[in-house]
Short mmCIF file of the C-alpha atoms (twelve columns), coordinates in Angstrom:
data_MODEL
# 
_entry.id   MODEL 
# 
loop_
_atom_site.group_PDB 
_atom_site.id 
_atom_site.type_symbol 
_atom_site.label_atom_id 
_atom_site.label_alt_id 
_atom_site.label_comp_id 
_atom_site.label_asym_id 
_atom_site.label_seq_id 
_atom_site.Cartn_x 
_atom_site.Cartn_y 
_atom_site.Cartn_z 
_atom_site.pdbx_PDB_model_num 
ATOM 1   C CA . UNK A 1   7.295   15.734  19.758  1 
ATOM 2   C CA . UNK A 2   3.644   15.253  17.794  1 
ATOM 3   C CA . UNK A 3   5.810   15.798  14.789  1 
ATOM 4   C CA . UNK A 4   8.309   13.362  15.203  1 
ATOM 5   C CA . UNK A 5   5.298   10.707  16.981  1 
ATOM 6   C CA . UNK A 6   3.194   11.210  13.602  1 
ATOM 7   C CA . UNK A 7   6.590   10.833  11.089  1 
ATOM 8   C CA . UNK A 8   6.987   7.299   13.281  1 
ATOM 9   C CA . UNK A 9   3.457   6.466   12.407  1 
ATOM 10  C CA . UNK A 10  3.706   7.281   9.249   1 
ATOM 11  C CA . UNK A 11  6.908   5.332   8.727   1 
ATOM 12  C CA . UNK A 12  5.312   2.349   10.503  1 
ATOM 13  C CA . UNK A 13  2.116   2.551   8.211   1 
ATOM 14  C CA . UNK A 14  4.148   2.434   5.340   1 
ATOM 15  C CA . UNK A 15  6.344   -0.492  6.794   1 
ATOM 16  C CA . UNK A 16  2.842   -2.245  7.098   1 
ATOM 17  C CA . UNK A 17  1.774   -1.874  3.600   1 
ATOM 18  C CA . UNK A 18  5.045   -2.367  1.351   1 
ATOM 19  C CA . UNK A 19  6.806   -5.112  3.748   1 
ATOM 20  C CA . UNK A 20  3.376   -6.732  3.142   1 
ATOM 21  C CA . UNK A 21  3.471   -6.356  -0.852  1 
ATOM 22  C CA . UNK A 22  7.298   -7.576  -0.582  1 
ATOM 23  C CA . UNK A 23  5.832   -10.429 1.700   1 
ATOM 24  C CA . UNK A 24  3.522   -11.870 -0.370  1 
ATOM 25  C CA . UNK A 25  4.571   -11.067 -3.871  1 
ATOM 26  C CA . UNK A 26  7.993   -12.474 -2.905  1 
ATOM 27  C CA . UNK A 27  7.324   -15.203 -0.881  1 
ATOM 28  C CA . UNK A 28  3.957   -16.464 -0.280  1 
ATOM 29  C CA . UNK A 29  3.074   -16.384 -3.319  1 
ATOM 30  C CA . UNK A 30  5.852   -18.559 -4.384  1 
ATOM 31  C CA . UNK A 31  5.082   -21.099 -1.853  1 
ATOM 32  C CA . UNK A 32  1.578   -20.961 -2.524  1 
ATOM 33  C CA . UNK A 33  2.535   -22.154 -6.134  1 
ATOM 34  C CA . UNK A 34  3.293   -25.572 -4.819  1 
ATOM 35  C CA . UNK A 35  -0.425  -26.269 -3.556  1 
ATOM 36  C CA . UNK A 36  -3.098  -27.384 -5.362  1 
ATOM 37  C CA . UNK A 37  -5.678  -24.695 -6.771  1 
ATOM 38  C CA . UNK A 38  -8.328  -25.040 -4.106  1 
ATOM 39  C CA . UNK A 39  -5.927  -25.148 -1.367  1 
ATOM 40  C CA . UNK A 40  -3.610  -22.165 -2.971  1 
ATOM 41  C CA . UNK A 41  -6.719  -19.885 -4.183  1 
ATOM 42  C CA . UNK A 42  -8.403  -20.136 -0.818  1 
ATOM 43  C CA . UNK A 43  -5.056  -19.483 1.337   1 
ATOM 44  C CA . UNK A 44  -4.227  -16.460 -1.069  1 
ATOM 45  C CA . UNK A 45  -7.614  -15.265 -0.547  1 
ATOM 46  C CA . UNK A 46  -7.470  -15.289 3.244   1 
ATOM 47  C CA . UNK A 47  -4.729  -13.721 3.589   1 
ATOM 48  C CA . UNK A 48  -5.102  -11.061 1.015   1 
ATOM 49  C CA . UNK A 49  -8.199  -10.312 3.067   1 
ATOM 50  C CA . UNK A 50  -6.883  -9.864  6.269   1 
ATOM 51  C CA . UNK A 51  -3.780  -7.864  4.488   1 
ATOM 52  C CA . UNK A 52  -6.035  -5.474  2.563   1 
ATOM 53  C CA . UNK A 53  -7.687  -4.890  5.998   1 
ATOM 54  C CA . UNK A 54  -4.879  -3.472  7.510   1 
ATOM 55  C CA . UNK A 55  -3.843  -1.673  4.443   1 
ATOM 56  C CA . UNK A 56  -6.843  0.375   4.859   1 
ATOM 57  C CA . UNK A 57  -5.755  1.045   8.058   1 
ATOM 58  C CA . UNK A 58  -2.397  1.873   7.135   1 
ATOM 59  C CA . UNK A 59  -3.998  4.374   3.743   1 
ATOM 60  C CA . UNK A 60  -5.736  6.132   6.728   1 
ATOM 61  C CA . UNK A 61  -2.658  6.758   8.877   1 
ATOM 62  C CA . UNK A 62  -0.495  7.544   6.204   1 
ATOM 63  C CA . UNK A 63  -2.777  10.314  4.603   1 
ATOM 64  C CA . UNK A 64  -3.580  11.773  8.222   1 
ATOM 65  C CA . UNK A 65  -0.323  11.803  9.231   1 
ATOM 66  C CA . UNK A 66  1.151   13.112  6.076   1 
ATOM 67  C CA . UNK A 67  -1.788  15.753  5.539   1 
ATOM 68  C CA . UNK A 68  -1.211  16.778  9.575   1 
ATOM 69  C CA . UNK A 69  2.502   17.040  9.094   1 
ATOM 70  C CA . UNK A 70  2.560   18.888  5.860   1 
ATOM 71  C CA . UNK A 71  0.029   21.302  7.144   1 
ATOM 72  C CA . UNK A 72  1.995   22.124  10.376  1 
ATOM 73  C CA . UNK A 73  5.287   22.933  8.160   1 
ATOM 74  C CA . UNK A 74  2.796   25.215  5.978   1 
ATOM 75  C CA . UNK A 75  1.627   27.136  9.164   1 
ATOM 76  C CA . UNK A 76  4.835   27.205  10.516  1 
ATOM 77  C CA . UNK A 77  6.296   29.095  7.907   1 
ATOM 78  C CA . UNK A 78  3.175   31.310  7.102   1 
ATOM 79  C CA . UNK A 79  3.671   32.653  11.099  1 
ATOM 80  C CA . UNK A 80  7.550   32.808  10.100  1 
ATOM 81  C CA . UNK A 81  6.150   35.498  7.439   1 
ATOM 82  C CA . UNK A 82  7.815   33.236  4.688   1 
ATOM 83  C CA . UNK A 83  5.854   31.835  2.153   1 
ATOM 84  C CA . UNK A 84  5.183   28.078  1.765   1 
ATOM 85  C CA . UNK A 85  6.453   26.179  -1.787  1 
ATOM 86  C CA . UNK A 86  5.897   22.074  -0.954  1 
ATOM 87  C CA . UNK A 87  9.613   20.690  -1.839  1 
ATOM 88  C CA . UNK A 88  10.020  18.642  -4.661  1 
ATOM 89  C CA . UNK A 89  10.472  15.505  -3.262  1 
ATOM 90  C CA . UNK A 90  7.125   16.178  -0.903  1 
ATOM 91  C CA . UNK A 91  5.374   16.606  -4.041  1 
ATOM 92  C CA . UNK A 92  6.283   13.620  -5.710  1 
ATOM 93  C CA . UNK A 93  6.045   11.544  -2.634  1 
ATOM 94  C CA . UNK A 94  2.631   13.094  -1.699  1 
ATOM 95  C CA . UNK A 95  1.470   12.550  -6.097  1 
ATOM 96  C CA . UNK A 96  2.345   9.042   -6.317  1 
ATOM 97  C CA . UNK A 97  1.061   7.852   -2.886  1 
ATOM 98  C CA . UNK A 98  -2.184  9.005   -3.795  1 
ATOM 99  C CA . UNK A 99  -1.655  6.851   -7.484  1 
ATOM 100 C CA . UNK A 100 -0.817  3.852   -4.637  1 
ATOM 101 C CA . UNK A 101 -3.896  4.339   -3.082  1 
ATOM 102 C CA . UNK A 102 -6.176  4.799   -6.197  1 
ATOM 103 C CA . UNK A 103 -4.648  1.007   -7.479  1 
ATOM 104 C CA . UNK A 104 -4.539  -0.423  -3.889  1 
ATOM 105 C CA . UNK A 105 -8.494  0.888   -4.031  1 
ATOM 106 C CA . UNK A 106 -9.081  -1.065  -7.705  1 
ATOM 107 C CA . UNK A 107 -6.956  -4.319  -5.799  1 
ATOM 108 C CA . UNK A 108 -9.424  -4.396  -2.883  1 
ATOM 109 C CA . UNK A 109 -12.840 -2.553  -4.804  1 
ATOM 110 C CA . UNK A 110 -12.422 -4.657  -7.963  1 
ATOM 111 C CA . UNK A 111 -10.061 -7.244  -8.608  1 
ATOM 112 C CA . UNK A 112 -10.316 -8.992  -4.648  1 
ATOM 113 C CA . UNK A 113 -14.370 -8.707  -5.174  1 
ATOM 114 C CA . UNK A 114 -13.638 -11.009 -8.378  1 
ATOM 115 C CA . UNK A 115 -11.280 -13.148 -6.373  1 
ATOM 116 C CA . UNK A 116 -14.300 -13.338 -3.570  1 
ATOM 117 C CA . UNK A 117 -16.466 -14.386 -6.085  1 
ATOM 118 C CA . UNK A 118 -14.206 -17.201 -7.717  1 
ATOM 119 C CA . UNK A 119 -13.666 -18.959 -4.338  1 
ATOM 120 C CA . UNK A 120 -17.606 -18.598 -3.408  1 
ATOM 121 C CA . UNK A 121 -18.167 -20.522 -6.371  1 
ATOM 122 C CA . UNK A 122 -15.136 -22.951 -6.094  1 
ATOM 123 C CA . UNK A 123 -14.479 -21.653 -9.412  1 
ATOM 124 C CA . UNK A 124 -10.211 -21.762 -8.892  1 
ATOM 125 C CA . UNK A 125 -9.770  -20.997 -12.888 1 
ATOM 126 C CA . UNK A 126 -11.383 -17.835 -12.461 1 
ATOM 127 C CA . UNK A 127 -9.867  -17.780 -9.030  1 
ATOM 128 C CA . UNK A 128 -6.244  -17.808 -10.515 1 
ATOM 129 C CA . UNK A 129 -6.948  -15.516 -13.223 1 
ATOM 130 C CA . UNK A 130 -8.241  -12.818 -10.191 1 
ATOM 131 C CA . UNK A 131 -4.840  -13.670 -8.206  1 
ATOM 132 C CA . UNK A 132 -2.765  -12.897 -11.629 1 
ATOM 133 C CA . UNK A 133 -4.097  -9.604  -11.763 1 
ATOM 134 C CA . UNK A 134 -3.843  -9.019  -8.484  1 
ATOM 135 C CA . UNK A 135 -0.409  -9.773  -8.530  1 
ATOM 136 C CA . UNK A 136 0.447   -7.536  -11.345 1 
ATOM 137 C CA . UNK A 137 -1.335  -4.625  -9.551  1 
ATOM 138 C CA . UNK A 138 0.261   -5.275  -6.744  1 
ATOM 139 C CA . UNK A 139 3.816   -5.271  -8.353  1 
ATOM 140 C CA . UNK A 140 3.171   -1.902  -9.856  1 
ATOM 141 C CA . UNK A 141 1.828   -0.540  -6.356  1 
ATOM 142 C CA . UNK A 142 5.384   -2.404  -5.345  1 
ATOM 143 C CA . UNK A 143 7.681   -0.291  -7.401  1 
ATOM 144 C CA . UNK A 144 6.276   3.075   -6.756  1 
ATOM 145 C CA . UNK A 145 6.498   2.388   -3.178  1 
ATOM 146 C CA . UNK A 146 10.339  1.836   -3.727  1 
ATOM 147 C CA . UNK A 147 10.332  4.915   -5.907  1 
ATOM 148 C CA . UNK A 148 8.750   7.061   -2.785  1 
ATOM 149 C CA . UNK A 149 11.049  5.458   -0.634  1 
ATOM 150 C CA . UNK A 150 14.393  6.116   -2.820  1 
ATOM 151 C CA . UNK A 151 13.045  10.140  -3.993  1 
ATOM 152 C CA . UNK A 152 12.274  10.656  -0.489  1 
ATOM 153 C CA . UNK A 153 15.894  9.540   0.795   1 
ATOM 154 C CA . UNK A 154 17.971  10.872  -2.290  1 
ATOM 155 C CA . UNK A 155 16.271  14.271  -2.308  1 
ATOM 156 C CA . UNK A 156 16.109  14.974  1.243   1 
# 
């Protein structure tokens, strides 16, 4: 039962993070593109905000959850008196979450800090520039969530 109760959480956390990415790289941001740069900088920016909030959130679950649930398997089979080899497809989901996370961390750490600064000093050229690499980041971070998803469903 805590197995299955922390897969669900992880599955939800991850629901949280890439619907988000599809979200907004698929369809706010295309709305967004029909407002003026104030308006579309400043609307990007709060809701990036409140999205990279919860992303955090989500970053913690997933790596608890996944560390808890690998770690049980591990012990498991250790008090089996079998050795314990990660499968392939763990590996490679567990290797390029943690690339996810390191981007996601320059997205929020370094390119939203320049966004923040843009739209502190109304400064939407500089604002827009910030949102472009954001957007490219966040299209990479996109893709090797869809990777995960597809290794972890085609190896299983």
């Amino acid at each position: 039962m805590i197995y299955a109760t922390l897969k669900l959480l992880h599955v939800l956390a991850l629901v949280v993070w890439i619907g988000g990415m599809v979200f907004a790289h698929f369809f706010l941001r295309p709305a967004a593109m029909q407002l003026e740069a104030p308006v579309r900088v400043r609307l990007m920016h709060a809701t990036l905000q409140r999205f990279f909030a919860a992303v955090l959130v989500a970053i913690g679950v997933v790596l608890a959850s996944g560390l808890w649930m690998i770690g049980r398997v591990a012990k498991e089979s250790v008090q089996a008196g079998l050795g314990f080899a990660m499968p392939l497809n763990w590996t490679i989901m567990a290797t390029l979450g943690i690339v996810m996370m390191l981007i996601f961390g320059h997205i929020r750490f370094a390119l939203f800090k320049r966004l923040s600064k843009a739209v502190a000093a109304s400064d939407w050229s500089a604002g827009g520039a910030a949102l472009a690499s954001i957007r490219t980041a966040v299209g990479i971070n996109l893709g090797l969530g869809v990777v995960i998803i597809a290794i972890t469903f085609l190896m299983a």
